[in-house]
Amino acid sequence: MGVGMHIVYLGFAGSIPIEAEAGVQLVRLERFAGVLAGCHLAIEALKTPTGQTLYDARLDLMTRVDGFTPIGHCSSPDPREAVRQAFDAAERLLGDANRELRRSATE
C-alpha cells in the first residue's frame, strides 16, 4: 500500500496539472512508506502588494512514529514549482532522519 495524500486549495480552484505534479512528487516519497503514513498538501494563492499572485505550498507529513511533522512554507509564482519545493524539503527531512536511524542502529 502506498503513501496517501490529501490536497486542499485555498483562494483558487486548483487544476489537473497541479494535481498531476503533486502525484509525481508523492512518488518520490514512496521509498519512505515504512515510516510515512500519509501527507496533507495545502496550496494557497496569495496576492502580493504589487498584485502578483504567489502560491504558497505547505506540506504536512503524517509519520508512523512521530505523528504530525510540518514542512516549511514554499512559495513561487508557479504553483507546481511551490509543490516541488515542498516535496524537496520533505525528501531532505526524511532522508536525514533515515540516515540518523541507520547510524544509531550501527553504534
PDB file of C-alpha atoms in Angstrom:
ATOM      1  CA  MET A   1       0.000   0.000   0.000  1.00  0.00           C
ATOM      2  CA  GLY A   2       1.358   3.422  -0.968  1.00  0.00           C
ATOM      3  CA  VAL A   3       1.526   6.733   0.820  1.00  0.00           C
ATOM      4  CA  GLY A   4      -1.750   8.657   0.640  1.00  0.00           C
ATOM      5  CA  MET A   5      -2.131  12.391   0.108  1.00  0.00           C
ATOM      6  CA  HIS A   6      -4.902  14.897   0.751  1.00  0.00           C
ATOM      7  CA  ILE A   7      -4.765  18.171  -1.244  1.00  0.00           C
ATOM      8  CA  VAL A   8      -6.522  21.407  -0.299  1.00  0.00           C
ATOM      9  CA  TYR A   9      -6.641  24.531  -2.466  1.00  0.00           C
ATOM     10  CA  LEU A  10      -7.137  27.890  -0.792  1.00  0.00           C
ATOM     11  CA  GLY A  11      -8.012  31.022  -2.738  1.00  0.00           C
ATOM     12  CA  PHE A  12      -8.282  29.278  -6.110  1.00  0.00           C
ATOM     13  CA  ALA A  13      -9.897  26.234  -7.699  1.00  0.00           C
ATOM     14  CA  GLY A  14      -6.757  24.205  -8.380  1.00  0.00           C
ATOM     15  CA  SER A  15      -6.139  22.333 -11.605  1.00  0.00           C
ATOM     16  CA  ILE A  16      -5.372  18.945 -13.087  1.00  0.00           C
ATOM     17  CA  PRO A  17      -1.737  19.916 -13.885  1.00  0.00           C
ATOM     18  CA  ILE A  18      -1.147  20.893 -10.241  1.00  0.00           C
ATOM     19  CA  GLU A  19      -2.659  17.624  -9.003  1.00  0.00           C
ATOM     20  CA  ALA A  20      -0.572  15.699 -11.533  1.00  0.00           C
ATOM     21  CA  GLU A  21       2.593  17.440 -10.297  1.00  0.00           C
ATOM     22  CA  ALA A  22       1.702  16.631  -6.682  1.00  0.00           C
ATOM     23  CA  GLY A  23       1.162  12.988  -7.647  1.00  0.00           C
ATOM     24  CA  VAL A  24       4.529  12.817  -9.399  1.00  0.00           C
ATOM     25  CA  GLN A  25       6.216  14.356  -6.378  1.00  0.00           C
ATOM     26  CA  LEU A  26       4.459  11.954  -3.993  1.00  0.00           C
ATOM     27  CA  VAL A  27       6.095   9.033  -5.817  1.00  0.00           C
ATOM     28  CA  ARG A  28       9.462  10.383  -4.591  1.00  0.00           C
ATOM     29  CA  LEU A  29       8.345   9.765  -1.004  1.00  0.00           C
ATOM     30  CA  GLU A  30       7.200   6.169  -1.602  1.00  0.00           C
ATOM     31  CA  ARG A  31      10.599   4.852  -0.513  1.00  0.00           C
ATOM     32  CA  PHE A  32       9.772   6.169   2.968  1.00  0.00           C
ATOM     33  CA  ALA A  33       6.438   4.291   3.134  1.00  0.00           C
ATOM     34  CA  GLY A  34       7.698   2.343   6.148  1.00  0.00           C
ATOM     35  CA  VAL A  35       7.738   5.494   8.268  1.00  0.00           C
ATOM     36  CA  LEU A  36       5.336   7.734   6.335  1.00  0.00           C
ATOM     37  CA  ALA A  37       1.608   7.109   6.744  1.00  0.00           C
ATOM     38  CA  GLY A  38       0.448   9.952   4.507  1.00  0.00           C
ATOM     39  CA  CYS A  39       0.637  13.664   3.854  1.00  0.00           C
ATOM     40  CA  HIS A  40      -1.513  16.749   3.579  1.00  0.00           C
ATOM     41  CA  LEU A  41      -0.724  19.370   0.954  1.00  0.00           C
ATOM     42  CA  ALA A  42      -2.264  22.841   1.104  1.00  0.00           C
ATOM     43  CA  ILE A  43      -1.704  25.254  -1.789  1.00  0.00           C
ATOM     44  CA  GLU A  44      -2.812  28.824  -1.260  1.00  0.00           C
ATOM     45  CA  ALA A  45      -2.990  31.652  -3.792  1.00  0.00           C
ATOM     46  CA  LEU A  46      -1.808  34.900  -2.228  1.00  0.00           C
ATOM     47  CA  LYS A  47      -1.711  38.403  -3.687  1.00  0.00           C
ATOM     48  CA  THR A  48       1.493  40.369  -3.206  1.00  0.00           C
ATOM     49  CA  PRO A  49       1.372  44.155  -2.623  1.00  0.00           C
ATOM     50  CA  THR A  50       2.168  44.586  -6.336  1.00  0.00           C
ATOM     51  CA  GLY A  51      -0.843  42.461  -7.330  1.00  0.00           C
ATOM     52  CA  GLN A  52       1.162  39.426  -8.418  1.00  0.00           C
ATOM     53  CA  THR A  53      -0.207  36.000  -7.443  1.00  0.00           C
ATOM     54  CA  LEU A  54       2.157  33.950  -5.322  1.00  0.00           C
ATOM     55  CA  TYR A  55       1.421  30.316  -4.475  1.00  0.00           C
ATOM     56  CA  ASP A  56       2.306  29.050  -1.019  1.00  0.00           C
ATOM     57  CA  ALA A  57       2.628  25.265  -0.607  1.00  0.00           C
ATOM     58  CA  ARG A  58       2.534  23.706   2.847  1.00  0.00           C
ATOM     59  CA  LEU A  59       3.200  20.014   3.215  1.00  0.00           C
ATOM     60  CA  ASP A  60       2.482  18.176   6.455  1.00  0.00           C
ATOM     61  CA  LEU A  61       3.794  14.643   6.858  1.00  0.00           C
ATOM     62  CA  MET A  62       1.977  12.038   8.920  1.00  0.00           C
ATOM     63  CA  THR A  63       4.676   9.703  10.209  1.00  0.00           C
ATOM     64  CA  ARG A  64       4.069   6.375  11.913  1.00  0.00           C
ATOM     65  CA  VAL A  65       6.460   7.236  14.758  1.00  0.00           C
ATOM     66  CA  ASP A  66       6.226  10.990  15.425  1.00  0.00           C
ATOM     67  CA  GLY A  67       2.740  11.663  14.050  1.00  0.00           C
ATOM     68  CA  PHE A  68       2.361  15.125  12.536  1.00  0.00           C
ATOM     69  CA  THR A  69       5.515  16.712  11.074  1.00  0.00           C
ATOM     70  CA  PRO A  70       5.043  20.055   9.293  1.00  0.00           C
ATOM     71  CA  ILE A  71       7.358  21.047   6.442  1.00  0.00           C
ATOM     72  CA  GLY A  72       8.105  24.753   5.994  1.00  0.00           C
ATOM     73  CA  HIS A  73       6.233  27.003   3.579  1.00  0.00           C
ATOM     74  CA  CYS A  74       7.446  27.081  -0.026  1.00  0.00           C
ATOM     75  CA  SER A  75       6.357  29.915  -2.315  1.00  0.00           C
ATOM     76  CA  SER A  76       6.589  30.596  -6.021  1.00  0.00           C
ATOM     77  CA  PRO A  77       4.647  32.416  -8.769  1.00  0.00           C
ATOM     78  CA  ASP A  78       4.251  28.901 -10.286  1.00  0.00           C
ATOM     79  CA  PRO A  79       2.145  26.587  -8.093  1.00  0.00           C
ATOM     80  CA  ARG A  80       3.841  23.478  -9.491  1.00  0.00           C
ATOM     81  CA  GLU A  81       7.253  24.872  -8.505  1.00  0.00           C
ATOM     82  CA  ALA A  82       5.995  25.604  -4.977  1.00  0.00           C
ATOM     83  CA  VAL A  83       4.799  21.973  -4.754  1.00  0.00           C
ATOM     84  CA  ARG A  84       8.176  20.682  -5.989  1.00  0.00           C
ATOM     85  CA  GLN A  85       9.990  22.803  -3.399  1.00  0.00           C
ATOM     86  CA  ALA A  86       7.784  21.436  -0.599  1.00  0.00           C
ATOM     87  CA  PHE A  87       8.469  17.851  -1.638  1.00  0.00           C
ATOM     88  CA  ASP A  88      12.205  18.616  -1.977  1.00  0.00           C
ATOM     89  CA  ALA A  89      12.193  19.765   1.652  1.00  0.00           C
ATOM     90  CA  ALA A  90      10.228  16.689   2.765  1.00  0.00           C
ATOM     91  CA  GLU A  91      12.591  14.346   0.954  1.00  0.00           C
ATOM     92  CA  ARG A  92      15.602  16.019   2.602  1.00  0.00           C
ATOM     93  CA  LEU A  93      13.996  15.773   6.048  1.00  0.00           C
ATOM     94  CA  LEU A  94      13.019  12.116   5.624  1.00  0.00           C
ATOM     95  CA  GLY A  95      16.410  11.246   4.153  1.00  0.00           C
ATOM     96  CA  ASP A  96      18.235  12.906   7.057  1.00  0.00           C
ATOM     97  CA  ALA A  97      16.022  11.084   9.582  1.00  0.00           C
ATOM     98  CA  ASN A  98      16.559   7.785   7.780  1.00  0.00           C
ATOM     99  CA  ARG A  99      20.349   8.241   7.798  1.00  0.00           C
ATOM    100  CA  GLU A 100      20.272   9.120  11.506  1.00  0.00           C
ATOM    101  CA  LEU A 101      18.287   5.967  12.304  1.00  0.00           C
ATOM    102  CA  ARG A 102      20.725   3.781  10.357  1.00  0.00           C
ATOM    103  CA  ARG A 103      23.680   5.429  12.096  1.00  0.00           C
ATOM    104  CA  SER A 104      22.118   4.862  15.544  1.00  0.00           C
ATOM    105  CA  ALA A 105      21.438   1.214  14.733  1.00  0.00           C
ATOM    106  CA  THR A 106      25.113   0.559  13.923  1.00  0.00           C
ATOM    107  CA  GLU A 107      26.505   2.203  17.083  1.00  0.00           C
TER     108      GLU A 107
END
